[in-house]
PDB file of C-alpha atoms in Angstrom:
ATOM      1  CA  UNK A  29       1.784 -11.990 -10.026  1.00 49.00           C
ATOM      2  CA  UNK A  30      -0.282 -10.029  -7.648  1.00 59.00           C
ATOM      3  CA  UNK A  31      -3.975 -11.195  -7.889  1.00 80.00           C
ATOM      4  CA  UNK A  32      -6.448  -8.241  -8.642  1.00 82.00           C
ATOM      5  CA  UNK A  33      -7.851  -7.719  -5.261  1.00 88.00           C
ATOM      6  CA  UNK A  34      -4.794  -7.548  -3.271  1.00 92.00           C
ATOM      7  CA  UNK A  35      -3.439  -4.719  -6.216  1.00 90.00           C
ATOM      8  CA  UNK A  36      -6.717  -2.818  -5.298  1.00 89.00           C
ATOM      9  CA  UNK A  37      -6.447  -3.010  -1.686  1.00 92.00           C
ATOM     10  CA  UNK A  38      -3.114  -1.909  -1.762  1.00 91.00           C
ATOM     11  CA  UNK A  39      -4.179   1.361  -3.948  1.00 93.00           C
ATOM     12  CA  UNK A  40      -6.443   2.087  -0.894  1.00 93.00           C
ATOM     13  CA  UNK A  41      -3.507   1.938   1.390  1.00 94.00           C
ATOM     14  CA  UNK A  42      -1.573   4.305  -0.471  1.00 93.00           C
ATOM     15  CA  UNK A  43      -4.579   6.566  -1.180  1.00 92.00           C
ATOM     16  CA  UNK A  44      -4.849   7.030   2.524  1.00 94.00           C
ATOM     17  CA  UNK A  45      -0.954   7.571   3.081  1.00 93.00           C
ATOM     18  CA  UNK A  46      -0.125   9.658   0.120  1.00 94.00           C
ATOM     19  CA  UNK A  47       2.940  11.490   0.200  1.00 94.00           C
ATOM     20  CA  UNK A  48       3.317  15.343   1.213  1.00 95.00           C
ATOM     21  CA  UNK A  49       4.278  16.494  -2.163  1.00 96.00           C
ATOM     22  CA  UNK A  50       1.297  13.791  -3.995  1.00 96.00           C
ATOM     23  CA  UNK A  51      -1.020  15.203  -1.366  1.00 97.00           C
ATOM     24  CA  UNK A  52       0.188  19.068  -2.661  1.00 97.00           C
ATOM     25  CA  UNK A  53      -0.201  17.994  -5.967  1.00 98.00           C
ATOM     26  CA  UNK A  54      -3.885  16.227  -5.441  1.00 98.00           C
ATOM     27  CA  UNK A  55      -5.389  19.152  -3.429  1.00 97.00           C
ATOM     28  CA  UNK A  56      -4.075  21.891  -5.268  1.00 98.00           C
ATOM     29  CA  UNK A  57      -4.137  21.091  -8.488  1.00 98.00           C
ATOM     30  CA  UNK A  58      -5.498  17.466 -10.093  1.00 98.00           C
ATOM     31  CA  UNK A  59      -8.543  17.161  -8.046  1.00 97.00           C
ATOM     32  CA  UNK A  60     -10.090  20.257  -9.260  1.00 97.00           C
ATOM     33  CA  UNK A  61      -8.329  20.163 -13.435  1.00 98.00           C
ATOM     34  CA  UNK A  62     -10.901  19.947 -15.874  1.00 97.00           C
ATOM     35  CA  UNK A  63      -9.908  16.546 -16.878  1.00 97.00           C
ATOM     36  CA  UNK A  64     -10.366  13.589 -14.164  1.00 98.00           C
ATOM     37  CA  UNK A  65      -7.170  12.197 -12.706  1.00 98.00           C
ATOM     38  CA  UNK A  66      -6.905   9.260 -10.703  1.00 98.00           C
ATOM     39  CA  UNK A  67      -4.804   9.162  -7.622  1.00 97.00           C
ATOM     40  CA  UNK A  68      -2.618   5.671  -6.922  1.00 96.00           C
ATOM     41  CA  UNK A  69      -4.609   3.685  -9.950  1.00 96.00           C
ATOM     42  CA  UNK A  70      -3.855   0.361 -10.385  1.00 95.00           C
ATOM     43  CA  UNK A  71      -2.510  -0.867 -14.029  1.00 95.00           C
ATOM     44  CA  UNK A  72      -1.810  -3.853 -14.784  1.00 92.00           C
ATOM     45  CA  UNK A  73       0.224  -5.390 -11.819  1.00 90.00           C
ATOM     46  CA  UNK A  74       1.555  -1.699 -10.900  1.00 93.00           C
ATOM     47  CA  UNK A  75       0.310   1.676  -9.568  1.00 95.00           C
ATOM     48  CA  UNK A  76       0.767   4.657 -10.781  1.00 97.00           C
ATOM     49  CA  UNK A  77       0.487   7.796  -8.745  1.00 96.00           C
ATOM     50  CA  UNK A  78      -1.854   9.892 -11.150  1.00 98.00           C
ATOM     51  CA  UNK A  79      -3.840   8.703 -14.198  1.00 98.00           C
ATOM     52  CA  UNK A  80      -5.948  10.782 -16.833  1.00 98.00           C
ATOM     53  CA  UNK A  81      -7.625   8.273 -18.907  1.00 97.00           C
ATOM     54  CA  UNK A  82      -8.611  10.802 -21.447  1.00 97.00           C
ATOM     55  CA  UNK A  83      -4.993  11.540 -22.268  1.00 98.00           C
ATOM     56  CA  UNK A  84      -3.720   8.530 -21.300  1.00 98.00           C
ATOM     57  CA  UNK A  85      -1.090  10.219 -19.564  1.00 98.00           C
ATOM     58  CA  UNK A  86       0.382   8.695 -16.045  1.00 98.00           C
ATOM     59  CA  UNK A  87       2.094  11.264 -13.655  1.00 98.00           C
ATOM     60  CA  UNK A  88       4.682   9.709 -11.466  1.00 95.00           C
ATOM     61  CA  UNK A  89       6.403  11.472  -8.488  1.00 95.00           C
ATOM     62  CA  UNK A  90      10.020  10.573  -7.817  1.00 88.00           C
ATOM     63  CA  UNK A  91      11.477  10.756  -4.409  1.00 78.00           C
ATOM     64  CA  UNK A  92      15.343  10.176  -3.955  1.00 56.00           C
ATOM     65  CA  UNK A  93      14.953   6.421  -3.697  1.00 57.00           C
ATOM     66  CA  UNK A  94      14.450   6.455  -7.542  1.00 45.00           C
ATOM     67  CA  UNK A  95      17.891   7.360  -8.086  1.00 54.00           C
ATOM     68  CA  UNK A  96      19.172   4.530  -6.385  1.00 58.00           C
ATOM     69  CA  UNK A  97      20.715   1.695  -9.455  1.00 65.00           C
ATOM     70  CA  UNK A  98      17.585  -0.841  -8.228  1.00 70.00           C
ATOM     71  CA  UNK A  99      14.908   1.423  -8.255  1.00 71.00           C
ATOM     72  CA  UNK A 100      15.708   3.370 -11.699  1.00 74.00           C
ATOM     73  CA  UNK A 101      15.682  -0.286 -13.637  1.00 87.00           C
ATOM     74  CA  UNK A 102      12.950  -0.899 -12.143  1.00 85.00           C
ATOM     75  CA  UNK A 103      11.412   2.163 -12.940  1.00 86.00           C
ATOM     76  CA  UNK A 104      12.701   1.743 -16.604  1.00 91.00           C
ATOM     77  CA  UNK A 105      10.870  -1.527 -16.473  1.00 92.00           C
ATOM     78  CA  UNK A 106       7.448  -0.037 -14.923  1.00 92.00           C
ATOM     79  CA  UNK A 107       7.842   2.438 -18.032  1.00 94.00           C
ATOM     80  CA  UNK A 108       8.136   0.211 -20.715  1.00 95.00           C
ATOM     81  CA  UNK A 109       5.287  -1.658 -19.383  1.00 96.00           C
ATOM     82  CA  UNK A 110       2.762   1.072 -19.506  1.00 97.00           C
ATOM     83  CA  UNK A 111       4.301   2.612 -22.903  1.00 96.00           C
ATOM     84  CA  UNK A 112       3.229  -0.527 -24.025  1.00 97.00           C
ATOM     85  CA  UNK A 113      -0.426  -0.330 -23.250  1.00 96.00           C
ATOM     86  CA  UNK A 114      -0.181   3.228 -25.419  1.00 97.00           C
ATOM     87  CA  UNK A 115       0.680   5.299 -22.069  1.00 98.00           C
ATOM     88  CA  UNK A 116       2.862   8.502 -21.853  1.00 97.00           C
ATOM     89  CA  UNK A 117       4.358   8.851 -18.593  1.00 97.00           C
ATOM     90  CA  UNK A 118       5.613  12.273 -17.407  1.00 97.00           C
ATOM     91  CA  UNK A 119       8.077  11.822 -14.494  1.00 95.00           C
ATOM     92  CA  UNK A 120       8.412  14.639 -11.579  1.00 95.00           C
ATOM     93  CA  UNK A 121      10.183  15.098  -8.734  1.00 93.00           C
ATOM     94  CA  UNK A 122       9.236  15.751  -4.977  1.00 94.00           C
ATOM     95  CA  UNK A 123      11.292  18.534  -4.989  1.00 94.00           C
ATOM     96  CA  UNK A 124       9.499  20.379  -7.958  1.00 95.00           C
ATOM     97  CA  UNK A 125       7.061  19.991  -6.946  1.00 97.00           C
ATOM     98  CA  UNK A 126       7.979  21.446  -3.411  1.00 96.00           C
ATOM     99  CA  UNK A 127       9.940  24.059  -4.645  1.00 97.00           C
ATOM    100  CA  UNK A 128       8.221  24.546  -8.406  1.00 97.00           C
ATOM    101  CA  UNK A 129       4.814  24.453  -7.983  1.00 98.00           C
ATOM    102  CA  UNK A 130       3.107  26.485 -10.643  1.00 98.00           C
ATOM    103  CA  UNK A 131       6.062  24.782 -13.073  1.00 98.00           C
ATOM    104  CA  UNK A 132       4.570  21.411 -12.453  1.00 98.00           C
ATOM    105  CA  UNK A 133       1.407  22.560 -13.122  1.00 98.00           C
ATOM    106  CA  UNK A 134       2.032  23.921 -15.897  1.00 98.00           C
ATOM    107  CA  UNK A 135       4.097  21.234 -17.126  1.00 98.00           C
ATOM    108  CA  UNK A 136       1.262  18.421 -16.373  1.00 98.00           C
ATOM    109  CA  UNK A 137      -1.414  20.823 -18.214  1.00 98.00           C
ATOM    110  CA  UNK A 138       0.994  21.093 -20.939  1.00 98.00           C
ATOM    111  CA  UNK A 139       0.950  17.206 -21.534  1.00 98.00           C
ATOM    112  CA  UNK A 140      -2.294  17.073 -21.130  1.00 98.00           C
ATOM    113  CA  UNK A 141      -3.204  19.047 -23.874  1.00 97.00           C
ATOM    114  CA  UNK A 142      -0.725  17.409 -26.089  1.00 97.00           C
ATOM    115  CA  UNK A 143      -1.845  14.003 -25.537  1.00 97.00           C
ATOM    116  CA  UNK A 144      -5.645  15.278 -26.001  1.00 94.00           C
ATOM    117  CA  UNK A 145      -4.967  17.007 -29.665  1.00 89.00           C
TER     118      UNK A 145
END
């Protein structure tokens, strides 16, 4: 298991190298929504892309890789794990939100609001 500091410093890293499409997604939209999101927040031994604590909703965004047999158990495993501390993840891909924009948006709002009620 990964010992609390190096989880944090890692976060860091991946703040400062976000993707292109988690970097679209940051400046355009979840820095500025009217509930907070996190960017690359560490939970438990993993970390997520986007949190909102108030709706205790995770946003993940998939490249390819995740559809490689490895990376989607994995991913089912990463899932289960944060269901389990009372999480709702909502799963996107690069390409919608390269070629979807407003959908995503739309789509994350959507849960948000569901998960607040």
């Amino acid at each position: 298991m990964q010992s609390d500091n190096l989880i944090r410093q890692r976060s860091q890293i991946l703040r400062k190298n976000m993707t292109k499409e988690e970097r679209h997604l940051w400046y355009d939209f979840l820095k500025a929504y009217p509930i907070q999101f996190k960017r690359q927040f560490p939970i438990g031994s993993y970390i997520v892309d986007f949190y909102c604590y108030k709706a205790k909703l995770v946003v993940e965004l998939d490249g390819s890789q995740h559809c490689e047999p490895d990376d989607m158990v994995y991913d089912q495993k990463r899932t289960r794990f944060l269901q389990q501390k009372g999480l709702y993840v909502l799963r996107l891909s690069n390409l919608d939100v390269l070629k979807n924009f407003d959908g995503v948006c739309q789509n994350i709002d959507l849960a948000v609001r569901e998960r607040m009620r």
